[in-house]
Short mmCIF file of C-alpha atoms in Angstrom, two decimals:
data_model
loop_
_atom_site.label_atom_id
_atom_site.label_comp_id
_atom_site.label_asym_id
_atom_site.label_seq_id
_atom_site.Cartn_x
_atom_site.Cartn_y
_atom_site.Cartn_z
CA MET A 1 -19.12 -1.48 -15.30
CA PRO A 2 -20.42 -4.15 -13.50
CA GLU A 3 -22.58 -3.75 -10.16
CA PRO A 4 -20.61 -2.57 -7.32
CA LEU A 5 -19.42 -5.25 -4.72
CA ALA A 6 -19.01 -3.27 -2.00
CA THR A 7 -18.96 0.51 -0.58
CA LEU A 8 -16.12 2.51 1.05
CA ALA A 9 -17.83 4.58 3.59
CA GLY A 10 -15.37 6.31 5.61
CA PHE A 11 -11.79 6.50 6.67
CA SER A 12 -9.30 8.08 9.20
CA GLU A 13 -5.27 7.98 8.65
CA VAL A 14 -2.87 8.34 11.37
CA THR A 15 -0.16 10.85 10.58
CA PRO A 16 3.13 9.58 9.92
CA GLY A 17 5.86 10.19 12.13
CA ARG A 18 7.82 9.35 15.37
CA LEU A 19 4.48 9.32 17.70
CA ASP A 20 5.54 7.32 20.27
CA ARG A 21 2.17 6.22 21.01
CA PRO A 22 0.60 2.55 22.44
CA PHE A 23 0.28 -0.01 19.74
CA LEU A 24 -3.37 -0.77 20.91
CA ASP A 25 -4.28 2.87 21.44
CA LEU A 26 -3.52 3.40 17.45
CA HIS A 27 -5.94 1.20 16.23
CA LEU A 28 -8.83 1.95 18.51
CA GLU A 29 -8.12 6.14 17.38
CA SER A 30 -8.29 5.10 14.27
CA ALA A 31 -11.08 2.76 14.11
CA VAL A 32 -13.86 5.47 16.02
CA ALA A 33 -12.49 8.29 13.83
CA ALA A 34 -13.07 6.15 11.03
CA LEU A 35 -16.70 5.14 12.19
CA ARG A 36 -16.88 8.94 12.93
CA ASP A 37 -16.33 9.97 9.27
CA ALA A 38 -18.94 7.12 7.97
CA GLY A 39 -21.17 8.47 10.49
CA MET A 40 -21.87 5.32 12.28
CA GLU A 41 -21.84 3.88 15.43
CA ALA A 42 -20.17 0.41 16.64
CA SER A 43 -23.59 -1.09 17.22
CA ASP A 44 -23.60 -0.55 13.39
CA VAL A 45 -20.40 -2.82 12.70
CA ASP A 46 -20.99 -6.41 11.96
CA GLY A 47 -17.45 -7.19 10.65
CA LEU A 48 -13.82 -6.15 12.01
CA ILE A 49 -10.83 -7.22 10.35
CA CYS A 50 -7.40 -6.05 11.54
CA VAL A 51 -3.50 -6.66 10.65
CA GLY A 52 -1.47 -8.74 12.92
CA SER A 53 1.99 -6.85 13.58
CA MET A 54 5.54 -7.96 12.39
CA MET A 55 7.36 -5.44 14.28
CA GLY A 56 7.52 -6.68 17.79
CA GLU A 57 3.70 -6.00 19.59
CA SER A 58 2.91 -9.48 17.84
CA ILE A 59 3.38 -11.44 21.28
CA GLU A 60 1.64 -8.79 23.23
CA HIS A 61 -1.27 -8.43 21.23
CA THR A 62 -1.48 -12.14 19.70
CA PHE A 63 -5.53 -11.43 20.01
CA LEU A 64 -5.58 -7.93 18.53
CA SER A 65 -9.33 -8.15 16.87
CA GLU A 66 -10.61 -9.28 20.29
CA GLU A 67 -8.94 -6.50 22.19
CA ILE A 68 -10.45 -4.27 19.52
CA GLN A 69 -13.57 -5.60 19.91
CA ASP A 70 -14.00 -5.57 23.24
CA SER A 71 -12.35 -2.02 23.63
CA LEU A 72 -15.26 -0.48 21.27
CA GLY A 73 -18.02 -2.59 22.26
CA LEU A 74 -18.59 -4.93 18.91
CA HIS A 75 -21.20 -7.11 20.22
CA ASN A 76 -22.92 -7.55 16.96
CA LEU A 77 -19.71 -9.20 14.67
CA GLY A 78 -20.62 -11.98 12.39
CA LEU A 79 -16.72 -12.07 11.30
CA GLN A 80 -13.82 -11.36 13.14
CA LEU A 81 -10.36 -11.86 11.91
CA GLY A 82 -6.74 -10.88 11.72
CA VAL A 83 -4.76 -11.34 8.56
CA GLN A 84 -1.16 -11.26 7.40
CA LEU A 85 0.39 -10.57 4.12
CA GLY A 86 2.98 -8.22 5.04
CA GLY A 87 2.18 -5.13 2.77
CA GLY A 88 -0.31 -6.99 1.15
CA SER A 89 -2.51 -7.59 3.82
CA HIS A 90 -4.96 -4.57 3.83
CA LEU A 91 -6.14 -4.92 0.20
CA ALA A 92 -6.46 -8.55 1.55
CA MET A 93 -8.55 -7.76 4.12
CA LEU A 94 -10.75 -5.35 1.87
CA GLY A 95 -11.28 -8.17 -0.40
CA VAL A 96 -12.17 -10.44 2.77
CA ALA A 97 -14.59 -7.78 3.72
CA THR A 98 -16.08 -7.53 0.20
CA ARG A 99 -16.63 -11.45 -0.25
CA ALA A 100 -18.11 -11.15 3.34
CA ILE A 101 -20.51 -8.63 2.21
CA GLN A 102 -21.29 -10.07 -0.84
CA SER A 103 -22.30 -13.37 0.96
CA GLY A 104 -24.57 -11.40 2.85
CA GLN A 105 -22.32 -12.75 5.96
CA CYS A 106 -21.40 -8.70 6.99
CA SER A 107 -23.23 -5.18 5.71
CA ALA A 108 -20.47 -2.85 7.69
CA VAL A 109 -17.16 -4.18 8.23
CA LEU A 110 -14.48 -2.08 9.85
CA CYS A 111 -10.73 -2.67 8.78
CA VAL A 112 -8.15 -1.17 10.97
CA SER A 113 -4.23 -1.46 10.59
CA ALA A 114 -1.88 0.93 12.64
CA GLY A 115 1.46 0.83 13.76
CA GLY A 116 5.12 1.28 13.76
CA PHE A 117 8.44 0.67 11.75
CA PRO A 118 11.12 0.93 14.18
CA PRO A 119 14.92 1.77 13.06
CA ILE A 120 16.05 -0.97 11.01
CA ARG A 121 19.04 -1.13 13.12
CA ASP A 122 16.69 -2.35 16.01
CA VAL A 123 14.54 -4.65 14.19
CA GLY A 124 16.71 -5.90 10.83
CA ARG A 125 17.63 -9.39 12.23
CA ARG A 126 13.90 -10.08 12.98
CA LEU A 127 12.82 -9.05 9.88
CA MET A 128 15.27 -11.06 7.81
CA THR A 129 14.17 -13.94 9.95
CA MET A 130 10.94 -13.25 8.91
CA THR A 131 11.72 -12.72 4.88
CA CYS A 132 14.46 -14.98 4.39
CA HIS A 133 14.75 -18.98 3.88
CA PRO A 134 16.36 -20.41 6.86
CA ASP A 135 18.68 -22.55 4.81
CA TYR A 136 19.18 -20.78 1.50
CA GLU A 137 19.29 -16.67 2.52
CA LEU A 138 19.38 -16.09 5.96
CA PRO A 139 22.93 -17.83 6.61
CA TYR A 140 24.28 -15.17 4.23
CA ALA A 141 23.11 -12.26 6.22
CA PRO A 142 21.14 -10.36 3.52
CA SER A 143 19.11 -7.20 4.24
CA ILE A 144 15.94 -6.23 2.89
CA PRO A 145 17.59 -3.59 0.67
CA THR A 146 20.01 -5.93 -1.04
CA LEU A 147 17.33 -8.30 -1.68
CA TYR A 148 15.20 -5.74 -3.18
CA GLY A 149 18.01 -4.59 -5.05
CA LEU A 150 18.59 -8.04 -6.56
CA ILE A 151 15.09 -7.99 -8.28
CA ALA A 152 15.79 -4.20 -9.20
CA GLN A 153 18.85 -5.14 -11.12
CA SER A 154 17.23 -8.00 -12.84
CA TRP A 155 14.52 -5.69 -14.04
CA LEU A 156 16.34 -3.17 -15.22
CA ASP A 157 18.75 -5.50 -17.26
CA GLN A 158 15.56 -6.95 -18.47
CA VAL A 159 14.38 -3.66 -19.88
CA GLY A 160 17.93 -2.47 -20.72
CA GLN A 161 17.99 0.95 -18.45
CA GLY A 162 20.14 2.21 -15.46
CA ARG A 163 19.42 3.31 -12.04
CA GLU A 164 18.37 6.88 -13.24
CA VAL A 165 15.05 5.79 -14.20
CA PHE A 166 14.08 4.97 -10.59
CA ALA A 167 15.46 8.51 -9.62
CA GLU A 168 12.40 9.71 -11.89
CA ALA A 169 9.85 8.00 -9.60
CA VAL A 170 11.41 9.71 -6.56
CA VAL A 171 11.60 13.34 -8.29
CA ALA A 172 7.67 12.74 -9.31
CA GLN A 173 6.81 11.42 -5.89
CA GLN A 174 8.35 14.26 -3.95
CA GLU A 175 6.37 16.70 -5.93
CA TRP A 176 3.19 15.16 -4.26
CA ALA A 177 4.87 15.14 -1.02
CA VAL A 178 5.83 18.88 -0.80
CA ALA A 179 2.56 19.49 -1.00
CA HIS A 180 1.06 17.50 1.39
CA PRO A 181 0.79 18.62 4.87
CA THR A 182 1.65 15.42 6.67
CA SER A 183 3.89 13.77 4.40
CA ILE A 184 7.43 13.14 6.20
CA GLY A 185 9.13 14.15 3.26
CA ALA A 186 7.83 17.48 2.59
CA GLY A 187 10.53 19.61 4.15
CA ALA A 188 12.86 18.13 2.46
CA GLY A 189 11.95 20.40 -0.66
CA SER A 190 12.07 19.46 -4.53
CA PHE A 191 14.72 17.03 -6.14
CA THR A 192 16.58 16.87 -8.83
CA VAL A 193 17.28 13.17 -11.10
CA GLU A 194 20.98 14.13 -10.18
CA GLN A 195 20.17 14.65 -6.53
CA VAL A 196 18.49 11.32 -6.23
CA LEU A 197 21.67 9.74 -7.93
CA ASP A 198 24.14 11.44 -5.67
CA ALA A 199 22.28 10.42 -2.70
CA ARG A 200 24.62 7.70 -0.48
CA HIS A 201 24.78 4.34 -1.90
CA ILE A 202 22.84 1.86 0.41
CA ALA A 203 22.37 -1.43 -1.85
CA GLY A 204 22.64 -2.56 -5.55
CA PRO A 205 20.99 0.20 -7.79
CA PHE A 206 19.88 2.22 -4.52
CA GLY A 207 20.57 5.11 -2.86
CA TYR A 208 19.40 6.78 0.15
CA LEU A 209 16.11 8.53 -1.44
CA ASP A 210 15.31 5.39 -3.28
CA CYS A 211 14.15 3.88 -0.14
CA SER A 212 10.78 4.52 1.74
CA ILE A 213 10.96 6.39 4.72
CA PRO A 214 10.40 4.29 8.23
CA CYS A 215 7.75 5.91 10.83
CA GLU A 216 4.65 5.32 12.66
CA GLY A 217 1.24 5.19 10.88
CA GLY A 218 -1.85 3.60 9.41
CA GLY A 219 -5.23 3.98 9.81
CA ALA A 220 -9.13 2.40 9.06
CA PHE A 221 -11.47 2.20 6.78
CA VAL A 222 -14.90 1.45 6.75
CA LEU A 223 -16.97 -1.03 4.15
CA VAL A 224 -20.47 -1.51 3.64
CA SER A 225 -22.63 -3.01 1.45
CA PRO A 226 -24.11 -1.27 -1.44
CA ASP A 227 -27.39 -0.97 -0.46
CA ARG A 228 -26.38 1.09 2.55
CA ALA A 229 -24.30 3.74 0.34
CA ALA A 230 -27.39 5.94 -0.10
CA GLY A 231 -27.40 7.02 3.27
CA LEU A 232 -23.36 7.78 3.58
CA PRO A 233 -22.15 11.41 4.15
CA HIS A 234 -19.37 11.20 1.49
CA ARG A 235 -19.36 10.26 -2.11
CA SER A 236 -19.63 6.45 -2.80
CA VAL A 237 -16.28 4.49 -4.16
CA HIS A 238 -17.14 1.17 -4.63
CA VAL A 239 -14.97 -1.90 -4.99
CA VAL A 240 -15.58 -3.20 -8.60
CA GLY A 241 -12.73 -5.61 -9.13
CA MET A 242 -10.15 -7.66 -7.39
CA GLY A 243 -7.45 -9.88 -8.00
CA GLU A 244 -4.51 -11.81 -6.41
CA GLY A 245 -1.35 -13.22 -7.45
CA HIS A 246 0.79 -15.34 -5.42
CA THR A 247 4.12 -16.70 -7.34
CA HIS A 248 6.72 -17.58 -4.44
CA GLY A 249 7.21 -17.43 -0.58
CA PHE A 250 10.96 -16.60 -0.61
CA LEU A 251 13.20 -14.91 -3.14
CA THR A 252 15.21 -17.81 -3.93
CA SER A 253 12.07 -19.20 -5.09
CA MET A 254 10.91 -16.39 -7.19
CA PRO A 255 10.44 -17.97 -10.90
CA ASP A 256 11.67 -14.43 -12.50
CA LEU A 257 13.29 -11.87 -10.58
CA SER A 258 12.13 -9.46 -13.27
CA ARG A 259 7.96 -10.12 -13.19
CA THR A 260 5.80 -10.64 -10.17
CA GLY A 261 2.34 -11.80 -9.33
CA ALA A 262 1.11 -8.55 -10.09
CA VAL A 263 0.56 -9.60 -13.97
CA ARG A 264 -2.04 -11.70 -12.87
CA SER A 265 -3.77 -9.99 -10.12
CA GLY A 266 -4.09 -6.70 -12.28
CA ALA A 267 -5.67 -8.52 -15.10
CA THR A 268 -8.21 -10.54 -12.98
CA ALA A 269 -8.93 -7.21 -11.18
CA PHE A 270 -9.50 -5.14 -14.58
CA ALA A 271 -11.46 -7.98 -16.33
CA GLN A 272 -13.97 -8.29 -12.88
CA ALA A 273 -14.34 -4.45 -12.94
CA GLY A 274 -14.65 -4.64 -16.89
CA VAL A 275 -12.34 -1.99 -17.69
CA SER A 276 -8.84 -2.22 -19.15
CA PRO A 277 -5.74 -0.02 -17.91
CA ALA A 278 -6.18 3.05 -20.13
CA ASP A 279 -9.53 3.62 -18.18
CA ILE A 280 -7.48 4.04 -15.41
CA GLN A 281 -7.27 7.73 -13.83
CA LEU A 282 -5.44 7.23 -10.48
CA ALA A 283 -2.56 4.56 -9.33
CA GLN A 284 -1.78 4.19 -5.60
CA LEU A 285 1.07 1.79 -6.21
CA TYR A 286 2.87 -0.03 -3.37
CA ASP A 287 6.47 1.30 -2.85
CA ALA A 288 8.91 0.56 -0.65
CA PHE A 289 11.68 1.02 -2.63
CA SER A 290 11.79 3.18 -6.07
CA SER A 291 11.96 0.61 -8.27
CA ASN A 292 8.52 -0.46 -7.88
CA PRO A 293 6.05 1.78 -9.47
CA LEU A 294 7.75 1.26 -12.54
CA MET A 295 7.73 -2.30 -12.31
CA LEU A 296 4.23 -2.23 -11.28
CA LEU A 297 3.32 0.23 -13.67
CA GLU A 298 4.21 -1.97 -16.27
CA GLU A 299 2.73 -5.50 -14.87
CA LEU A 300 -0.19 -3.85 -14.32
CA GLY A 301 -0.47 -2.90 -18.10
CA LEU A 302 -0.46 0.94 -17.44
CA ALA A 303 2.49 0.77 -19.19
CA GLU A 304 4.27 -1.05 -21.66
CA ARG A 305 7.59 -3.11 -20.93
CA GLY A 306 10.47 -0.93 -20.46
CA LYS A 307 8.22 2.09 -20.94
CA ALA A 308 6.64 3.46 -17.41
CA VAL A 309 9.94 5.87 -17.05
CA GLU A 310 8.09 7.48 -20.31
CA LEU A 311 5.10 8.63 -17.91
CA TYR A 312 7.29 9.89 -15.48
CA ARG A 313 9.49 12.01 -18.03
CA GLU A 314 6.49 13.32 -19.89
CA GLY A 315 5.02 14.35 -16.36
CA ALA A 316 1.89 11.66 -16.63
CA THR A 317 2.39 10.69 -12.97
CA ARG A 318 2.64 14.31 -11.41
CA PRO A 319 0.62 16.88 -10.23
CA GLY A 320 -1.45 17.98 -13.20
CA GLY A 321 -0.81 14.57 -15.38
CA ARG A 322 -3.20 12.21 -16.94
CA LEU A 323 -2.36 9.40 -14.32
CA PRO A 324 -1.20 10.74 -11.36
CA VAL A 325 0.50 8.13 -9.06
CA ASN A 326 0.99 7.88 -5.39
CA THR A 327 -0.40 11.23 -5.22
CA ASN A 328 0.65 11.78 -1.22
CA GLY A 329 4.12 10.74 -2.07
CA GLY A 330 3.77 6.96 -1.37
CA LEU A 331 6.03 4.97 0.88
CA LEU A 332 8.89 6.54 -0.54
CA ARG A 333 8.28 10.26 0.58
CA PHE A 334 4.58 10.22 2.77
CA GLY A 335 6.24 7.58 4.82
CA HIS A 336 6.47 3.71 5.54
CA SER A 337 4.62 2.35 8.62
CA GLY A 338 6.11 -1.06 8.69
CA THR A 339 2.88 -3.59 8.73
CA ALA A 340 0.66 -0.76 8.55
CA SER A 341 2.26 0.66 5.51
CA GLY A 342 -0.18 -1.37 2.90
CA ILE A 343 -3.40 0.44 4.00
CA CYS A 344 -1.79 3.81 3.17
CA GLY A 345 -2.67 3.52 -1.01
CA VAL A 346 -6.50 2.95 -0.25
CA LEU A 347 -6.74 5.67 2.13
CA GLU A 348 -5.12 8.08 -0.15
CA ALA A 349 -7.31 7.06 -3.03
CA TYR A 350 -10.71 7.08 -1.22
CA GLN A 351 -9.34 10.64 -0.07
CA GLN A 352 -8.91 11.48 -3.48
CA MET A 353 -12.13 9.96 -4.91
CA THR A 354 -14.38 11.70 -2.52
CA GLY A 355 -12.94 15.36 -3.33
CA ARG A 356 -10.93 15.33 0.35
CA ALA A 357 -7.40 14.71 -0.56
CA ALA A 358 -5.33 16.46 2.01
CA GLY A 359 -2.35 17.37 -0.73
CA ILE A 360 -3.07 17.91 -4.23
CA GLN A 361 -6.44 17.21 -5.28
CA VAL A 362 -6.40 15.69 -8.43
CA GLU A 363 -9.12 17.05 -11.25
CA GLN A 364 -10.66 13.63 -12.32
CA ALA A 365 -10.58 10.37 -10.01
CA ASP A 366 -13.67 8.51 -10.98
CA LEU A 367 -11.59 5.15 -11.43
CA ALA A 368 -8.96 3.99 -9.74
CA VAL A 369 -6.20 1.08 -8.87
CA VAL A 370 -4.89 0.30 -5.65
CA HIS A 371 -1.85 -2.50 -5.91
CA ALA A 372 0.29 -3.63 -2.73
CA TYR A 373 1.98 -6.83 -2.15
CA GLY A 374 3.84 -8.79 0.75
CA SER A 375 7.34 -9.42 1.26
CA MET A 376 9.75 -10.40 -1.50
CA LEU A 377 7.18 -8.94 -3.54
CA CYS A 378 5.60 -12.35 -3.01
CA SER A 379 1.87 -11.98 -2.49
CA HIS A 380 0.12 -9.06 -4.81
CA VAL A 381 -3.29 -7.87 -4.60
CA THR A 382 -4.65 -5.05 -7.01
CA VAL A 383 -8.17 -3.58 -6.07
CA VAL A 384 -10.33 -1.55 -8.61
CA LEU A 385 -12.24 1.49 -7.17
CA GLU A 386 -14.86 3.51 -9.06
CA GLY A 387 -16.56 6.52 -7.76
CA SER A 388 -20.28 7.62 -8.00
#
C-alpha cells in the first residue's frame, strides 16, 4: 500500500428529509459539526471547498464559498473554491483537497455540501435544461428517468438480462435501510423482488421503487495532511487512490450506452492505491436508479460483466456479506439530496471505517471504494480509502 495522500479527520451529516431549512444554514451547521467531530477550530482550517447548487439557490448564493468563509470566520485560507460536477462533485472536491494537501498548499481542508431536491414536478424542466443537449435532446421533452432508462435498457440488452436484476439491488439496499435510524426508506419495511417489479411503472425498465428518493440532506468532512492524523480523535481513514473518467457531456454523445467512464476512473484509483478490486471490503456506489449499482460493480471490476446480480443473489452485498454495498440504503433508500447527494457515499464509508455507523456496522472495513458520477453518467470519480 502506498503512502497516504490525505486523511479524513471528521464529518457531519444532515438527516435526510423535508427540512425546509435555509440553504446557507444547512452548510454552516454541517461545517461547524464536522470541525467539532474532528476536534478542530475554524482557525485550523486553511482550505474551503463547497458545491454550488443546481436546485434554485444558485443565483442567490453564487458566491457560496465566500459566504461560508465569512460566516465561519475562516481567515487563514490558502484555497477557496466551488466545484460543480453534479453528483460527482463531492469526490471531485475530495480530489482537489487531496492534491492541495499533497502540494503543500493546505494542511486542513473543509469540504461541505448541503441542500435539497425539490419534487420533480417543481424542478423537472430546470433539470432537463441543465442536463439535455439544447438541440438534440431538450426539444423532445424527455425526463431524467427516461434518459437513465435508455442507458439501463442498453446495459440489460448487452448482458442478456431482464429488469428483475435491478430489483435485487433495491431489495438488498432496503435491508440496510430498515436498520438505519435516519434512512427515509426505513419505515417501508422489507421488500421482495416481486414487490419491486409490481410497483407502478415510471419509465423504461424502472418502476417506482427503482428510483431514488428526493429529499434534503448533505453534510461535510474535513481532510488533513497525513502528518496531522496522529492527533485525531478518531481512527485515521486515508485517501490512497483517486481516478476520474469523463466520456461525454450529453447522453447523445455517449460513445457506448452500456459502458461509462467508471471503467477508467476505477482502474486509475486502484492502480494508484496499489490494490485490486478483489481486495475491497466495502463499496459505496452512487445510485440515482437501481441500474447503477450493478453497472458500477462491473465497471469498477468488483464483478465480471453480467455477473453483478450474482453478488446480490448470494447475499454478498447484504448485511453480513463479504462485499457490503451502500450500507445506509444508498440514494435509493437513504435519500437523494439533489446536488448534495454525492457526499453521502464518502460520509457513510467514513462512518463505517471509524466504527461509527448509524445503522448496521460492518465487521471489517479497512479498505473501501467510493464512486460517484455527475449528470447522465458523464463525470465519474473513484476514491479508494484505507483505515489504519
